[in-house]
Short mmCIF file of C-alpha atoms and ligand atoms in Angstrom, two decimals:
data_model
loop_
_atom_site.label_atom_id
_atom_site.label_comp_id
_atom_site.label_asym_id
_atom_site.label_seq_id
_atom_site.Cartn_x
_atom_site.Cartn_y
_atom_site.Cartn_z
CA UNK A 1 113.13 105.72 74.53
CA UNK A 2 116.12 104.09 76.21
CA UNK A 3 115.83 102.46 79.64
CA UNK A 4 118.88 101.67 81.77
CA UNK A 5 118.73 99.52 84.91
CA UNK A 6 120.84 100.72 87.85
CA UNK A 7 119.93 97.92 90.25
CA UNK A 8 117.01 97.31 92.63
CA UNK A 9 114.27 99.76 91.49
CA UNK A 10 116.62 102.37 90.03
CA UNK A 11 116.24 103.24 86.37
CA UNK A 12 117.20 105.92 83.92
CA UNK A 13 114.92 106.70 81.01
CA UNK A 14 116.18 108.77 78.11
CA UNK A 15 113.59 110.57 76.01
CA UNK A 16 114.38 113.42 73.60
CA UNK A 17 117.86 114.05 75.07
CA UNK A 18 116.32 114.32 78.54
CA UNK A 19 117.35 112.02 81.39
CA UNK A 20 114.67 110.86 83.79
CA UNK A 21 116.01 109.04 86.80
CA UNK A 22 113.65 106.82 88.79
CA UNK A 23 113.98 105.82 92.47
CA UNK A 24 117.76 106.22 92.77
CA UNK A 25 119.10 103.77 95.38
CA UNK A 26 122.61 103.18 94.08
CA UNK A 27 125.29 104.33 96.54
CA UNK A 28 123.79 102.01 99.18
CA UNK A 29 123.49 99.01 96.88
CA UNK A 30 126.60 96.81 97.03
CA UNK A 31 125.53 95.14 93.79
CA UNK A 32 125.64 98.53 91.99
CA UNK A 33 129.11 99.50 93.23
CA UNK A 34 130.38 100.09 89.67
CA UNK A 35 127.82 102.89 89.16
CA UNK A 36 128.97 106.33 90.38
CA UNK A 37 126.03 108.59 91.17
CA UNK A 38 128.26 111.60 90.41
CA UNK A 39 128.31 110.56 86.75
CA UNK A 40 124.54 110.16 86.37
CA UNK A 41 122.61 112.69 84.34
CA UNK A 42 119.20 113.79 85.59
CA UNK A 43 116.79 116.41 84.31
CA UNK A 44 113.99 114.83 86.33
CA UNK A 45 113.92 112.42 89.27
CA UNK A 46 110.74 110.38 89.64
CA UNK A 47 110.04 108.94 93.07
CA UNK A 48 107.39 106.23 93.53
CA UNK A 49 107.40 106.33 97.35
CA UNK A 50 109.50 107.43 100.32
CA UNK A 51 111.19 104.19 101.42
CA UNK A 52 114.97 104.31 101.78
CA UNK A 53 115.55 101.79 98.98
CA UNK A 54 113.92 104.29 96.56
CA UNK A 55 115.11 107.71 97.76
CA UNK A 56 118.63 107.21 99.13
CA UNK A 57 120.40 109.20 96.38
CA UNK A 58 117.60 111.64 95.46
CA UNK A 59 118.95 114.57 97.48
CA UNK A 60 122.60 114.28 96.37
CA UNK A 61 121.72 113.89 92.69
CA UNK A 62 119.07 116.65 92.72
CA UNK A 63 121.51 119.05 94.43
CA UNK A 64 124.25 118.40 91.85
CA UNK A 65 122.04 118.38 88.74
CA UNK A 66 119.18 120.73 89.66
CA UNK A 67 116.80 117.97 88.56
CA UNK A 68 113.08 118.46 89.14
CA UNK A 69 111.70 115.89 91.60
CA UNK A 70 108.34 114.45 90.56
CA UNK A 71 106.31 112.46 93.06
CA UNK A 72 103.29 112.69 95.29
CA UNK A 73 102.57 115.98 97.09
CA UNK A 74 104.09 114.91 100.43
CA UNK A 75 107.38 113.65 98.99
CA UNK A 76 107.83 116.72 96.78
CA UNK A 77 107.06 119.04 99.70
CA UNK A 78 109.67 117.19 101.81
CA UNK A 79 112.35 117.96 99.19
CA UNK A 80 111.13 121.50 98.48
CA UNK A 81 111.64 122.18 102.21
CA UNK A 82 115.29 121.22 101.63
CA UNK A 83 115.52 123.81 98.85
CA UNK A 84 115.17 121.37 95.95
CA UNK A 85 112.90 121.79 92.94
CA UNK A 86 109.83 119.65 92.54
CA UNK A 87 106.57 119.03 90.74
CA UNK A 88 103.88 117.60 93.05
CA UNK A 89 101.25 115.19 91.75
CA UNK A 90 98.70 112.82 93.18
CA UNK A 91 96.93 109.65 92.13
CA UNK A 92 95.04 109.79 88.87
CA UNK A 93 96.71 113.03 87.81
CA UNK A 94 98.74 113.47 84.67
CA UNK A 95 100.89 116.28 83.31
CA UNK A 96 102.62 117.11 80.04
CA UNK A 97 106.32 117.46 80.84
CA UNK A 98 108.92 118.40 78.22
CA UNK A 99 109.77 114.68 77.82
CA UNK A 100 106.12 113.62 77.38
CA UNK A 101 103.07 112.80 79.44
CA UNK A 102 103.33 111.36 82.93
CA UNK A 103 100.53 109.89 85.04
CA UNK A 104 100.79 109.00 88.73
CA UNK A 105 98.81 105.82 89.37
CA UNK A 106 97.86 103.67 92.34
CA UNK A 107 100.14 101.20 94.08
CA UNK A 108 99.37 99.07 97.11
CA UNK A 109 102.28 99.52 99.52
CA UNK A 110 103.37 101.96 102.27
CA UNK A 111 105.44 105.14 102.06
CA UNK A 112 107.17 106.48 105.18
CA UNK A 113 110.53 108.27 105.01
CA UNK A 114 113.47 106.61 106.82
CA UNK A 115 113.06 109.15 109.67
CA UNK A 116 109.42 108.09 110.07
CA UNK A 117 107.89 111.20 108.52
CA UNK A 118 104.87 110.83 106.27
CA UNK A 119 105.62 110.06 102.63
CA UNK A 120 102.07 110.25 101.31
CA UNK A 121 100.61 107.30 99.47
CA UNK A 122 102.81 105.18 97.17
CA UNK A 123 102.35 105.17 93.44
CA UNK A 124 103.55 104.10 90.05
CA UNK A 125 104.05 106.00 86.79
CA UNK A 126 102.82 105.73 83.24
CA UNK A 127 105.20 107.56 80.92
CA UNK A 128 104.39 108.34 77.32
CA UNK A 129 107.18 109.78 75.20
CA UNK A 130 108.50 109.42 71.67
CA UNK A 131 105.39 107.37 70.75
CA UNK A 132 106.16 104.71 73.35
CA UNK A 133 104.31 104.10 76.60
CA UNK A 134 105.70 102.34 79.65
CA UNK A 135 104.34 101.54 83.09
CA UNK A 136 106.61 101.65 86.11
CA UNK A 137 104.61 99.92 88.83
CA UNK A 138 106.73 100.94 91.84
CA UNK A 139 106.55 98.75 94.92
CA UNK A 140 103.10 97.25 94.79
CA UNK A 141 100.92 94.27 95.39
CA UNK A 142 98.81 92.92 92.57
CA UNK A 143 95.75 95.16 92.47
CA UNK A 144 92.54 95.31 90.44
CA UNK A 145 93.34 98.98 89.75
CA UNK A 146 95.87 97.73 87.19
CA UNK A 147 92.92 96.76 85.00
CA UNK A 148 92.17 100.45 84.50
CA UNK A 149 95.44 101.02 82.64
CA UNK A 150 94.67 99.21 79.35
CA UNK A 151 91.26 100.91 79.21
CA UNK A 152 93.15 104.07 78.30
CA UNK A 153 96.65 103.04 77.27
CA UNK A 154 98.43 100.49 75.09
CA UNK A 155 101.65 99.69 76.91
CA UNK A 156 104.88 98.89 75.05
CA UNK A 157 106.65 97.74 78.22
CA UNK A 158 105.81 97.26 81.89
CA UNK A 159 108.39 97.41 84.66
CA UNK A 160 107.10 95.26 87.51
CA UNK A 161 108.50 94.26 90.89
CA UNK A 162 109.05 90.50 91.03
CA UNK A 163 111.08 89.90 94.21
CA UNK A 164 108.15 88.93 96.47
CA UNK A 165 108.04 89.53 100.26
CA UNK A 166 107.75 93.37 100.02
CA UNK A 167 105.96 93.42 96.65
CA UNK A 168 104.43 91.10 94.08
CA UNK A 169 106.29 87.90 93.36
CA UNK A 170 106.51 86.09 90.03
CA UNK A 171 103.02 84.54 90.04
CA UNK A 172 101.30 87.83 90.88
CA UNK A 173 103.43 89.72 88.36
CA UNK A 174 102.22 87.32 85.65
CA UNK A 175 98.63 88.07 86.67
CA UNK A 176 99.50 91.79 86.67
CA UNK A 177 100.75 91.54 83.10
CA UNK A 178 97.37 90.02 82.20
CA UNK A 179 95.59 92.89 83.97
CA UNK A 180 97.61 95.56 82.14
CA UNK A 181 97.48 93.63 78.83
CA UNK A 182 101.22 93.86 78.30
CA UNK A 183 103.34 90.80 77.50
CA UNK A 184 106.72 92.53 77.56
CA UNK A 185 107.91 92.84 81.15
CA UNK A 186 111.10 94.19 82.67
CA UNK A 187 111.51 92.78 86.16
CA UNK A 188 112.93 94.84 89.00
CA UNK A 189 113.06 94.93 92.82
CA UNK A 190 114.77 91.52 93.12
CA UNK A 191 118.07 90.09 94.43
CA UNK A 192 119.17 93.23 96.32
CA UNK A 193 118.52 91.74 99.76
CA UNK A 194 118.09 88.20 101.02
CA UNK A 195 114.33 88.62 101.32
CA UNK A 196 113.91 89.20 97.58
CA UNK A 197 116.36 86.80 95.92
CA UNK A 198 114.89 84.98 92.93
CA UNK A 199 115.85 82.20 90.54
CA UNK A 200 116.27 84.02 87.21
CA UNK A 201 115.80 81.04 84.91
CA UNK A 202 112.72 79.82 86.77
CA UNK A 203 111.21 83.33 86.69
CA UNK A 204 111.78 83.68 82.94
CA UNK A 205 110.40 80.20 82.29
CA UNK A 206 107.21 80.92 84.26
CA UNK A 207 106.58 84.05 82.21
CA UNK A 208 107.42 82.17 79.00
CA UNK A 209 104.94 79.41 79.93
CA UNK A 210 102.28 82.14 80.12
CA UNK A 211 103.21 83.51 76.66
CA UNK A 212 105.03 86.48 78.17
CA UNK A 213 108.56 87.76 77.92
CA UNK A 214 110.40 88.60 81.16
CA UNK A 215 113.58 90.64 80.70
CA UNK A 216 116.13 90.83 83.49
CA UNK A 217 118.86 93.40 82.82
CA UNK A 218 122.31 93.41 84.37
CA UNK A 219 123.12 96.51 86.39
CA UNK A 220 124.15 99.21 83.90
CA UNK A 221 122.51 97.40 80.99
CA UNK A 222 120.01 99.18 78.72
CA UNK A 223 117.05 98.32 76.53
CA UNK A 224 115.82 100.48 73.68
CA UNK A 225 112.14 100.78 72.71
NI1 NI B 1 108.96 100.20 99.46
MN1 MN B 2 111.28 98.88 97.85
#
């Protein structure tokens, strides 16, 4: 499993020669200007919730690639009405896709589309493929629901928002990593806007002081599990 960071909350996950894009917000992110969405591969596009900073490039990439959009029922219906392909899910549900098993789990946040239409309830994903399991939390507050995850799953990596203001900040993300029983964290949802700028060294040190490893990737950089 190879995970590439495309800035903000945008990721690409490669499993078994399949490309799974997550929350593509790239063309509108000045910090990701070296990434061209026309060069991105996508067999699937996972969407955690309907906010602009998670869906901006979904339509363009899905149109070009024919990728299957996976999200909650309301978000998938929104794109199916535009003629795009989708697989609707809802909280607590899992499905065996060709890349592996995917579960849609709870997140505490909101989820309206930029035009104000209803984007269902926000979520996160647990992806199991090639004998590795990762948790992509999406935009979320710290929530006790996270404690349910290790009751069923041993995580190899957790991707947690750390930028504060709209989501968890560093302190809550450290507690979250306790809740999910995973010490290997990839931080995301930071630095894109003024509200969510963080001090990288301080963030890494705080995780280190709690016996945890916080990775912060440069835009375009990958990590292999
Ligand atoms: Ni959001
Ligand atoms: Mn967001």
